[in-house]
Each structure stands twice: as structure tokens, then as C-alpha cells.
Coordinates of C-alpha atoms and ligand atoms in Angstrom, one line a residue:
M1 CA 32.4 -32.2 -36.5
T2 CA 32.8 -28.7 -35.8
G3 CA 33.1 -26.4 -32.8
T4 CA 32.0 -23.2 -34.5
G5 CA 28.8 -24.2 -36.9
D6 CA 30.9 -22.4 -39.6
S7 CA 32.1 -24.5 -42.2
M8 CA 34.8 -27.2 -41.6
D9 CA 37.8 -24.8 -42.9
A10 CA 36.8 -22.2 -40.4
V11 CA 39.9 -20.2 -39.5
G12 CA 41.5 -21.5 -36.2
F13 CA 40.0 -24.9 -36.7
D14 CA 41.1 -28.3 -38.0
S15 CA 39.3 -29.6 -40.8
T16 CA 39.5 -33.4 -40.1
T17 CA 38.7 -32.8 -36.0
G18 CA 36.7 -29.9 -35.7
F19 CA 39.5 -29.1 -32.9
L20 CA 41.0 -25.7 -32.6
D21 CA 44.1 -26.0 -34.4
R22 CA 47.6 -24.3 -33.7
G23 CA 46.6 -20.9 -34.0
G24 CA 43.4 -21.3 -32.5
C25 CA 45.0 -23.3 -29.6
L26 CA 47.5 -20.4 -29.1
R27 CA 45.0 -17.7 -29.3
T28 CA 42.7 -19.5 -27.0
A29 CA 45.7 -19.9 -24.5
V30 CA 46.2 -16.5 -24.3
R31 CA 42.7 -15.8 -23.3
L32 CA 42.3 -18.4 -20.4
A33 CA 45.8 -17.3 -19.3
D34 CA 44.5 -13.7 -18.9
A35 CA 41.2 -14.9 -17.1
S36 CA 43.3 -17.2 -15.0
R37 CA 45.6 -13.9 -14.1
K38 CA 42.3 -12.0 -13.3
E39 CA 40.4 -14.6 -11.4
R40 CA 43.0 -15.9 -9.9
Q41 CA 42.1 -19.5 -10.8
P42 CA 44.6 -21.8 -11.8
L43 CA 44.8 -23.3 -15.5
G44 CA 46.1 -26.6 -17.1
A45 CA 47.9 -27.7 -20.3
L46 CA 47.9 -31.3 -21.2
W47 CA 50.0 -31.8 -24.5
L48 CA 48.9 -35.2 -26.0
D49 CA 51.1 -37.2 -28.8
L50 CA 50.0 -40.9 -29.4
D51 CA 53.1 -43.4 -29.1
R52 CA 54.3 -45.3 -32.5
F53 CA 51.5 -43.2 -34.8
K54 CA 54.2 -43.0 -37.7
Q55 CA 54.3 -47.1 -37.5
V56 CA 50.4 -46.9 -37.9
N57 CA 50.5 -44.5 -41.0
E58 CA 53.7 -46.9 -42.5
S59 CA 51.5 -49.5 -42.3
F60 CA 48.3 -48.6 -42.9
G61 CA 49.0 -45.6 -45.0
H62 CA 47.4 -42.1 -44.7
L63 CA 44.1 -42.7 -45.0
G64 CA 44.3 -45.8 -42.4
G65 CA 46.2 -43.2 -40.0
D66 CA 43.0 -40.4 -40.7
A67 CA 40.5 -43.0 -39.7
V68 CA 42.2 -43.5 -36.7
I69 CA 42.2 -40.2 -36.0
G70 CA 39.0 -39.3 -36.7
R71 CA 37.9 -42.2 -34.4
L72 CA 39.9 -41.1 -31.5
A73 CA 38.6 -37.3 -32.0
A74 CA 35.4 -38.6 -31.7
Q75 CA 35.9 -40.1 -28.4
L76 CA 37.9 -37.1 -27.5
R77 CA 35.5 -34.7 -27.8
D78 CA 32.5 -36.6 -26.2
E79 CA 34.3 -37.9 -23.3
F80 CA 36.7 -34.2 -22.7
S81 CA 34.6 -31.0 -24.8
A82 CA 32.7 -29.9 -21.6
R83 CA 35.5 -29.9 -19.5
A84 CA 38.8 -28.9 -21.5
E85 CA 39.1 -26.9 -24.7
I86 CA 40.8 -29.4 -27.6
C87 CA 43.0 -28.6 -30.1
R88 CA 44.9 -30.8 -32.6
M89 CA 48.6 -29.3 -33.2
G90 CA 49.0 -31.5 -36.1
G91 CA 49.7 -35.0 -36.9
D92 CA 49.2 -37.0 -33.8
E93 CA 49.4 -34.2 -31.5
F94 CA 46.6 -32.8 -29.2
V95 CA 46.7 -30.1 -26.2
F96 CA 43.7 -30.3 -23.8
L97 CA 43.2 -26.5 -22.4
V98 CA 41.4 -27.1 -19.0
P99 CA 40.3 -23.9 -17.1
N100 CA 40.0 -23.9 -13.2
C101 CA 42.3 -26.9 -12.8
S102 CA 44.2 -27.7 -9.6
R103 CA 47.3 -30.3 -10.3
A104 CA 45.3 -32.9 -8.8
Q105 CA 42.7 -32.0 -11.2
A106 CA 45.0 -32.0 -14.3
E107 CA 46.2 -35.4 -13.1
E108 CA 43.0 -36.9 -13.4
V109 CA 42.2 -35.7 -16.8
A110 CA 45.4 -37.0 -17.9
G111 CA 44.7 -40.4 -16.4
D112 CA 41.3 -40.4 -18.2
V113 CA 43.0 -39.1 -21.3
L114 CA 45.0 -42.0 -21.5
R115 CA 42.5 -44.8 -20.7
A116 CA 40.1 -42.8 -23.7
V117 CA 43.3 -43.0 -26.5
S118 CA 43.9 -46.3 -25.1
Q119 CA 40.6 -48.5 -26.3
P120 CA 41.3 -50.6 -29.0
I121 CA 40.3 -49.7 -32.2
E122 CA 39.2 -51.8 -35.1
L123 CA 41.0 -51.4 -38.7
G124 CA 39.8 -53.8 -40.9
N125 CA 40.5 -57.1 -39.2
I126 CA 43.2 -55.6 -37.6
R127 CA 42.7 -54.7 -33.7
L128 CA 44.9 -51.6 -32.8
R129 CA 46.1 -50.7 -29.1
P130 CA 46.8 -47.2 -29.3
S131 CA 48.9 -45.5 -26.9
G132 CA 50.2 -42.2 -25.7
S133 CA 52.6 -39.9 -23.7
I134 CA 51.2 -36.3 -21.9
G135 CA 52.8 -33.6 -20.6
V136 CA 51.3 -31.7 -18.2
A137 CA 51.8 -28.1 -17.5
L138 CA 50.1 -25.6 -14.9
F139 CA 50.0 -22.1 -16.0
D140 CA 52.4 -19.6 -13.8
P141 CA 50.7 -16.0 -13.9
V142 CA 54.0 -14.7 -14.4
E143 CA 54.8 -16.7 -17.7
D144 CA 53.7 -15.7 -21.1
P145 CA 50.9 -18.2 -22.7
L146 CA 53.5 -19.7 -25.1
S147 CA 56.3 -20.7 -22.3
F148 CA 53.1 -22.1 -20.9
L149 CA 52.7 -24.7 -23.7
E150 CA 56.2 -25.3 -24.7
R151 CA 56.4 -26.8 -21.0
A152 CA 53.8 -28.9 -21.5
D153 CA 55.4 -30.2 -24.9
R154 CA 58.4 -30.8 -22.9
A155 CA 57.2 -32.9 -20.6
M156 CA 55.6 -34.9 -23.1
I157 CA 58.9 -35.6 -24.4
E158 CA 60.1 -37.0 -21.2
A159 CA 56.8 -39.0 -21.4
K160 CA 58.1 -40.2 -24.3
R161 CA 61.2 -41.0 -23.4
L162 CA 60.4 -42.9 -20.1
G163 CA 58.7 -45.3 -22.4
G164 CA 55.5 -43.7 -23.2
G165 CA 51.6 -44.6 -22.1
R166 CA 52.1 -42.4 -19.1
Y167 CA 52.1 -38.8 -18.2
V168 CA 54.8 -36.3 -16.7
I169 CA 54.0 -33.4 -14.8
S170 CA 56.2 -30.1 -16.3
G171 CA 58.8 -29.6 -13.1
D172 CA 58.6 -33.0 -12.3
E173 CA 60.9 -34.4 -15.5
R174 CA 64.5 -35.3 -14.5
V175 CA 66.6 -32.5 -16.1
P176 CA 69.0 -34.3 -18.1
G177 CA 72.4 -33.7 -17.1
R178 CA 75.2 -33.2 -20.3
L179 CA 75.8 -36.7 -20.4
G180 CA 72.3 -37.5 -20.8
V181 CA 72.1 -34.6 -23.2
L182 CA 75.6 -36.4 -24.9
L183 CA 73.7 -39.5 -25.4
A184 CA 70.3 -38.4 -26.7
R185 CA 72.1 -36.9 -29.3
E186 CA 74.2 -39.8 -30.5
E187 CA 70.9 -41.8 -30.2
L188 CA 68.8 -39.6 -32.4
A189 CA 72.3 -39.4 -34.5
I190 CA 72.0 -43.3 -35.0
E191 CA 67.8 -43.3 -35.2
S192 CA 68.5 -41.1 -38.8
K193 CA 71.4 -43.4 -39.8
I194 CA 68.9 -46.0 -39.7
H195 CA 66.3 -44.2 -41.4
L196 CA 69.1 -43.4 -43.9
A197 CA 70.3 -46.8 -44.3
L198 CA 66.5 -48.4 -44.9
E199 CA 65.9 -46.1 -47.6
S200 CA 69.2 -45.9 -49.4
G201 CA 70.2 -50.3 -49.4
G202 CA 72.7 -49.4 -46.4
L203 CA 71.5 -52.8 -44.5
T204 CA 73.2 -56.1 -45.2
L205 CA 73.0 -59.2 -43.8
H206 CA 76.6 -61.1 -43.1
Y207 CA 76.6 -64.7 -42.1
Q208 CA 78.7 -66.8 -39.7
P209 CA 78.9 -71.0 -40.1
I210 CA 77.6 -72.6 -37.1
I211 CA 79.6 -76.0 -37.4
H212 CA 79.5 -79.6 -36.2
F213 CA 82.4 -81.2 -34.9
D214 CA 82.2 -83.9 -37.8
G215 CA 82.3 -80.7 -40.0
S216 CA 79.3 -80.4 -41.0
I217 CA 76.9 -77.3 -41.1
E218 CA 74.6 -76.5 -38.7
A219 CA 73.2 -73.2 -39.7
V220 CA 74.6 -69.8 -40.6
E221 CA 73.7 -67.0 -38.5
A222 CA 72.5 -63.6 -40.0
L223 CA 74.2 -60.6 -38.6
M224 CA 73.0 -57.7 -39.8
R225 CA 75.5 -54.7 -40.9
C226 CA 74.9 -51.1 -41.5
N227 CA 76.6 -48.6 -43.6
V228 CA 75.9 -45.1 -44.4
A229 CA 77.8 -42.8 -46.1
G230 CA 80.8 -44.7 -45.4
E231 CA 80.4 -45.2 -42.0
S232 CA 79.7 -48.7 -40.5
I233 CA 77.5 -48.9 -37.2
P234 CA 77.4 -51.8 -35.7
P235 CA 74.6 -54.1 -34.6
S236 CA 75.6 -52.9 -30.7
K237 CA 74.6 -49.5 -31.3
I238 CA 71.8 -50.1 -34.0
I239 CA 69.5 -52.3 -31.9
P240 CA 69.2 -50.9 -28.6
V241 CA 68.2 -47.6 -30.4
A242 CA 65.9 -49.7 -33.2
E243 CA 64.4 -51.2 -29.7
K244 CA 63.9 -48.1 -28.2
T245 CA 62.1 -46.5 -30.9
G246 CA 59.8 -49.2 -32.5
L247 CA 62.3 -49.4 -35.8
I248 CA 63.1 -52.5 -34.9
V249 CA 60.3 -54.3 -36.0
R250 CA 60.7 -52.8 -39.6
L251 CA 64.6 -53.8 -39.3
G252 CA 63.5 -57.4 -38.4
E253 CA 61.1 -57.8 -41.1
W254 CA 63.9 -56.7 -43.2
S255 CA 66.4 -59.2 -42.0
M256 CA 63.9 -62.1 -41.9
L257 CA 63.0 -61.6 -45.5
N258 CA 66.8 -61.4 -46.6
A259 CA 67.7 -63.9 -44.5
A260 CA 64.9 -66.4 -46.1
Q261 CA 65.9 -64.9 -49.7
H262 CA 69.7 -66.0 -49.3
A263 CA 68.7 -69.3 -48.0
R264 CA 66.8 -69.6 -51.0
H265 CA 69.6 -68.3 -53.3
L266 CA 71.7 -71.3 -51.3
S267 CA 69.3 -73.4 -52.2
D268 CA 69.3 -72.7 -56.0
L269 CA 73.2 -73.1 -55.8
G270 CA 73.1 -76.5 -54.3
L271 CA 74.2 -75.4 -51.2
P272 CA 70.7 -76.0 -48.7
T273 CA 71.5 -74.2 -45.7
R274 CA 69.4 -73.3 -42.7
V275 CA 69.6 -69.7 -42.2
A276 CA 69.3 -68.3 -38.1
V277 CA 67.6 -64.8 -37.7
N278 CA 68.2 -62.7 -34.5
V279 CA 64.7 -61.5 -33.2
S280 CA 64.3 -59.1 -30.4
R281 CA 61.5 -59.0 -28.0
A282 CA 60.0 -56.1 -29.5
Q283 CA 59.0 -57.8 -32.4
L284 CA 57.7 -60.6 -31.3
T285 CA 55.3 -58.5 -28.7
A286 CA 53.5 -57.4 -31.8
P287 CA 50.9 -59.3 -33.2
R288 CA 51.8 -58.7 -36.9
F289 CA 55.0 -60.6 -36.4
I290 CA 53.8 -63.9 -37.5
E291 CA 52.2 -62.5 -40.8
A292 CA 55.9 -61.0 -41.3
L293 CA 57.3 -64.2 -40.6
Y294 CA 55.0 -65.9 -42.9
S295 CA 55.3 -63.4 -45.9
A296 CA 59.4 -64.2 -45.6
F297 CA 58.9 -67.7 -46.4
Y298 CA 56.7 -67.6 -49.0
C299 CA 57.6 -64.5 -50.8
A300 CA 61.3 -66.7 -50.9
D301 CA 59.6 -69.6 -51.6
I302 CA 61.4 -71.8 -49.1
A303 CA 60.8 -74.0 -46.6
P304 CA 60.1 -73.2 -43.1
E305 CA 62.4 -75.8 -42.1
L306 CA 65.2 -73.2 -43.9
L307 CA 64.5 -70.5 -41.3
E308 CA 65.8 -70.3 -37.4
L309 CA 64.7 -68.0 -35.1
E310 CA 67.3 -67.0 -32.4
L311 CA 65.6 -65.7 -29.2
T312 CA 67.4 -64.2 -26.1
E313 CA 66.7 -66.4 -22.7
S314 CA 65.1 -63.2 -20.8
L315 CA 62.1 -63.4 -23.3
F316 CA 61.6 -66.9 -21.7
M317 CA 60.9 -65.6 -18.3
D318 CA 58.0 -63.2 -18.9
I319 CA 56.3 -64.6 -22.1
S320 CA 53.0 -62.4 -22.7
D321 CA 49.8 -64.2 -24.5
T322 CA 51.1 -62.6 -28.1
V323 CA 54.6 -64.1 -27.6
Q324 CA 53.1 -67.3 -26.7
A325 CA 51.1 -67.5 -29.8
N326 CA 54.0 -66.1 -32.0
L327 CA 56.1 -68.8 -31.2
Q328 CA 53.7 -71.5 -31.1
A329 CA 52.6 -70.3 -34.6
A330 CA 56.0 -70.3 -35.7
K331 CA 56.9 -73.8 -34.2
K332 CA 53.7 -75.0 -36.0
A333 CA 54.8 -74.0 -39.4
G334 CA 58.4 -75.8 -39.4
V335 CA 60.5 -72.8 -38.0
S336 CA 62.8 -73.7 -35.4
L337 CA 63.9 -71.8 -32.2
A338 CA 67.0 -71.3 -30.6
I339 CA 67.8 -69.9 -27.0
D340 CA 70.6 -67.3 -27.7
D341 CA 73.4 -66.2 -25.0
F342 CA 72.0 -68.6 -22.8
G343 CA 73.7 -67.9 -19.3
T344 CA 73.6 -64.1 -19.6
G345 CA 69.9 -64.0 -18.3
Y346 CA 68.3 -64.9 -15.0
S347 CA 66.6 -68.0 -16.1
C348 CA 67.2 -71.4 -13.9
L349 CA 68.3 -74.5 -15.5
A350 CA 64.9 -75.8 -14.7
D351 CA 62.8 -73.5 -16.8
L352 CA 64.1 -74.8 -19.9
K353 CA 61.7 -77.5 -19.8
N354 CA 59.3 -75.3 -20.6
I355 CA 60.9 -73.6 -23.4
P356 CA 60.0 -74.6 -26.8
A357 CA 63.1 -74.6 -28.5
S358 CA 65.3 -77.2 -30.1
K359 CA 68.9 -75.5 -29.8
L360 CA 71.0 -73.8 -26.8
K361 CA 73.5 -71.4 -27.6
L362 CA 75.9 -71.0 -24.6
D363 CA 77.1 -67.1 -24.3
R364 CA 80.7 -66.6 -25.2
A365 CA 81.3 -65.4 -21.6
F366 CA 81.3 -68.9 -20.7
I367 CA 83.6 -69.9 -23.6
R368 CA 86.1 -67.0 -23.9
V369 CA 87.4 -68.0 -19.8
L370 CA 88.0 -71.6 -21.2
P371 CA 90.4 -74.1 -21.0
E372 CA 91.4 -72.2 -17.8
D373 CA 88.4 -71.5 -15.5
K374 CA 87.6 -74.9 -14.2
R375 CA 84.1 -73.8 -12.7
S376 CA 83.2 -72.4 -16.4
L377 CA 84.0 -75.6 -17.9
A378 CA 81.9 -77.5 -14.8
V379 CA 78.7 -75.1 -16.1
V380 CA 79.3 -75.8 -19.5
R381 CA 79.5 -79.5 -19.4
A382 CA 76.6 -79.5 -16.7
I383 CA 74.5 -77.4 -18.9
G384 CA 74.9 -79.7 -22.2
Q385 CA 74.2 -82.6 -20.5
L386 CA 71.0 -81.4 -19.6
A387 CA 69.8 -79.8 -23.0
R388 CA 70.5 -83.2 -24.6
E389 CA 68.6 -84.6 -22.0
L390 CA 65.8 -82.2 -23.0
G391 CA 66.3 -83.3 -26.5
M392 CA 68.1 -79.7 -27.4
I393 CA 71.5 -79.7 -29.6
V394 CA 73.9 -77.5 -27.4
V395 CA 76.2 -74.5 -29.6
A396 CA 79.3 -73.0 -28.0
E397 CA 79.6 -69.4 -29.3
G398 CA 82.4 -67.5 -29.4
V399 CA 84.7 -70.5 -30.1
E400 CA 88.4 -68.5 -30.9
T401 CA 90.8 -71.1 -30.1
V402 CA 91.8 -74.6 -31.0
E403 CA 92.1 -75.3 -27.5
Q404 CA 88.6 -74.1 -26.9
F405 CA 87.7 -76.3 -30.0
E406 CA 89.1 -79.6 -29.0
L407 CA 87.6 -79.2 -24.9
L408 CA 84.2 -78.6 -26.5
A409 CA 84.4 -81.6 -28.4
D410 CA 85.6 -83.6 -25.7
I411 CA 82.6 -82.6 -23.4
G412 CA 80.2 -83.6 -26.4
L413 CA 78.3 -80.5 -27.3
D414 CA 76.8 -80.5 -30.5
A415 CA 78.3 -77.6 -32.8
V416 CA 80.3 -74.6 -32.5
Q417 CA 80.2 -70.9 -34.1
G418 CA 83.3 -68.3 -33.5
F419 CA 86.2 -67.0 -35.0
H420 CA 88.0 -70.1 -35.0
C421 CA 86.0 -71.4 -37.4
A422 CA 84.7 -68.8 -39.7
R423 CA 84.0 -65.1 -39.2
P424 CA 80.9 -63.5 -40.3
M425 CA 81.1 -62.6 -44.3
D426 CA 78.9 -61.3 -46.7
G427 CA 76.2 -63.7 -48.7
Q428 CA 78.8 -63.9 -51.7
A429 CA 81.8 -65.0 -49.4
L430 CA 79.5 -67.3 -47.5
V431 CA 79.0 -69.3 -51.2
A432 CA 82.5 -69.6 -51.5
W433 CA 83.6 -71.1 -48.1
L434 CA 80.3 -73.2 -48.6
R435 CA 81.6 -74.5 -51.9
N436 CA 85.2 -74.8 -50.8
R437 CA 84.0 -76.9 -47.9
R438 CA 82.5 -79.6 -50.3
Ligands
LIG1 P1 74.6 -62.4 -31.2 O1 73.2 -62.9 -31.8 O2 75.1 -63.2 -30.2 O3 75.8 -63.0 -32.3 C1 77.1 -63.1 -32.2 C2 78.2 -62.1 -32.2 O4 79.5 -62.5 -32.2 C3 78.0 -61.3 -33.4 O5 78.6 -60.0 -33.4 C4 79.7 -62.0 -34.1 O6 80.6 -61.2 -35.0 C5 80.3 -62.1 -32.8 N1 81.2 -63.6 -32.9 C6 80.8 -64.4 -33.5 N2 82.0 -65.3 -33.1 C7 82.7 -64.3 -32.8 C8 84.1 -64.7 -32.0 O7 84.4 -66.1 -31.9 N3 84.6 -63.9 -30.8 C9 83.6 -63.0 -30.8 N4 84.7 -61.7 -29.7 N5 82.7 -62.4 -31.3 C10 82.4 -63.4 -32.1 P2 77.3 -58.9 -34.3 O8 77.9 -59.2 -35.3 O9 78.4 -57.3 -33.9 O10 76.3 -58.7 -33.6 C11 76.1 -58.3 -32.4 C12 75.0 -58.7 -31.6 O11 73.5 -57.7 -32.3 C13 74.2 -60.0 -31.9 O12 74.8 -60.9 -30.8 C14 72.6 -59.9 -32.4 O13 71.9 -60.0 -30.3 C15 72.8 -58.4 -32.6 N6 72.3 -58.5 -33.7 C16 72.5 -59.0 -35.1 N7 72.0 -58.5 -36.0 C17 70.4 -58.3 -35.5 C18 69.3 -58.6 -36.3 O14 69.4 -58.7 -37.4 N8 68.3 -58.5 -35.4 C19 68.5 -58.2 -34.2 N9 67.5 -58.2 -33.4 N10 69.5 -58.5 -33.2 C20 70.7 -58.5 -34.1
LIG2 CA1 72.3 -64.5 -32.3
LIG3 CA1 74.7 -65.2 -29.1

């Protein structure tokens, strides 16, 4: 595994992969750039960064991470060492310097590298499907080799921003306007606050009761609260950033575990109550979702029936095999499923019959305009009736007034959630609230 024939620690080479290291890369870029100017032949650089590699390190430790890099490096060497000088820039970043390379050839190599990277890798009994983001730059004879590499790096960042698993050619990126830059900054700030909260105990769950019209408790919904250095950041800011960066998987596991532990605590106090947890699409597309769910109820030692998963409607419209398998396994274990924010997505009522959920939560948008809006009222009534015929219970979200409460009771919905009955409250306040109702 070496490109020199010398020892693995040879200057200019990376000891894990045998590829050129950062210094070796820069020296080679200078040499190839000179040759490209003299011989008037094009030169390409591809900057590859693996997507979500941090998660591999976090889940399998650095030994697991190194094993993945080692296997990937062997494959890249086999396929590309005849065409390119391969460099490891550190961590999960690689650069390919491709002499005599037109734009079309650079695109072809980028496509080949993406394919090579996404070959499944077995790690123990887990099968990883890595993916990568690539930035491509074509050398401009008037630029210096460092700016040439920097352009490839920036294009790679754009490929990541577009969701990864693709290449972007330098010069084709959309230059972010001022607003784009400001938004990106804000997202980065939020991302770093999420990391801080995870490390410093700044995350908590609040609970909002869902109540039947006869006063009995259907469940409580766990809602995430994030507090960093005295500042509280609402879920509407946290969740989208967490979904974009993949952090949602860790946040989601954290929520499931903590919700399950609170369910245990409530049972121990003689107040057994089902706890509903919000689950994002990105969590359900991860094969390890089901292990995380099982560990939540095993670690907390509760019956799975005490947990419920709230899933947004859009998830059901385009169900992959992994999502399907995860949902079926959850249901089989005894965890119930609820469709959240119903009515905001694109499903038609007819789709309901294919969805393995036992509860439907009508979005606040329908309730907010009651009792005045007669059309919304008709929709609420019709959905309620259909859901009941399909054996699902129907919850109205965001009930704020006594008029709304009474109207929904008349229509015959099953339960309500909203400020009219109770606001979200911390775990301790929930215990007091539940005791009070007894
Ligand atoms: P959601 O699942 O629809 O949760 C209900 C939201 O409505 C909560 O906002 C709750 O505080 C608010 N709410 C409840 N009753 C009323 C009412 O009567 N009037 C009004 N105006 N609002 C009411 P919150 O806590 O800010 O959460 C916002 C969203 O963030 C949630 O919407 C959910 O989609 C997401 N979220 C919260 N926690 C988690 C979590 O742990 N994981 C995931 N994936 N998403 C979460
Ligand atoms: Ca919810
Ligand atoms: Ca909702």
C-alpha cells in the first residue's frame, strides 16, 4: 500500500492509504500545472469528501472509520491510479489530479469516482452505503496551483450543500447572494449550538397532554427544547438544520430514549401514560432506526405500547423499503403510529387505507379558523368520519378556545391537544398536572 516503494512514512505520503498527503498533493499540483502550461494540455482536479463520514466515526469509532477509509482507498487505487495522482487531504477528503483532462473527461472521472465510492461496505454485520460529494476544477494557466485546488474545494462544498452524492464543476456553482451567505451563517451557528446542547445537557423534553372529551388522557406528546448559554432555540429552527446535517438521527435517538425513560418514571409514580415522540423522515430512512427504538424501550424497561411515533403525512406518500421495514417492525413490536399534521401534505383521503397508523392528528390549520370557517368545518367532519370508519382515532391539534373544543366534541372527534387544555410543560410539571387531574 504505498506509492513510493519506500517506507509508509515517506515524506509526502499518507501512512494509512499510501496516497500523496497534503504536502505531496501541493507539490504534485505545482509540477502538473507547470507541465500543463508548457505542453498546453488541460489539467483537472477533483476534490472528494465522503458524505456523513462523521456519523461512521461516531457509530463505529475511529477504528471502524479507518477500516472504511482503508477499503475505499484500495478500491480507488485499483480503479484510478492509472488515470490520476491520488492524494488524501486528511480525514475523509481526497484529491485526484488528472493530467490531460478535458471538461467531459473530468465529468466522466467524477461520475466513476462517485460510483466507486458508493459500493456497499460490510462492517461487522452492518452494510454501509457510503456516498461522496465532489468538486471539479479545470486548471486555468493564469492561476496559481493553490487557487486551482481551492476552487475544487469550494465546488465540493456546493455539492454538499445540494445534498451530496453528486459533483459540481467550479464555475457552475450558484454564487450565494448576501441572503444565502447570511442564512448559511445562521445555520452553521445553529448547528454548533445543537452540538453544544448535546454535549452540555442543554436538550430537554417538554410534554403536552392529548385529552379525550371525557377528560381521560390519550397520551402526552414529547416536544424538544434546546437551551444553550441561556438562549432557547425553538424546534422550528433546530429541526430543519438537524435534518439537513444528519444530526437529526442523534437528536431523534436522544428523544426516543428520554421519552421512554419519562414513560418509565410516570409508571413508577402510578401515572402510566403513553408518550408520543416526533420522528423525522431522515431517521426512518436509516436502517439502524429500529435498533434505536428497541434500545429505547429496553433501556427504560417499559412496554412498547407506552411509546407512540408521530410521523408526518408526507412520509407515507413515498415509502422506501427501509422506511416500510422500520414502520412494520415498530408496529409489530407494539409501538403505535400516528399521522402528524394531517391535511398539510399532498395525500388524498384514499391513501389513508394503506397507512399502518392507528391515529390521525388533524393539523392546526383546520382548527385555527373554527368555528367561523364552514368549509374547514366540513373537511374536519368528513376526515373524522372516514378515519373512524378505517378504525383510526382522530385528534385535533392546536385547540385554543372553548368554542373550538365544544364544536369538535359535537362533531365526534376523539381527542384534542392545544393551549385550551394544557400547554407543553417540563417533566416535573407534567407529574404535578397528572396528579392534579386524578
Ligand atoms: P408538532 O409535532 O405539530 O407539535 C405541536 C406544536 O404545536 C408544538 O410546537 C406545540 O407547542 C404547538 N402547540 C400545541 N398546542 C398549540 C396551540 O393551541 N396553539 C398553537 N399556536 N401552538 C400549539 P413546538 O414545540 O414549537 O414544536 C414545533 C414542531 O417541531 C413540532 O410540531 C414537531 O414537528 C417538531 N418537533 C418538536 N420536537 C421534536 C422532536 O423531538 N423530533 C422531531 N423530529 N421533531 C420535533
Ligand atoms: Ca407532533
Ligand atoms: Ca402536529
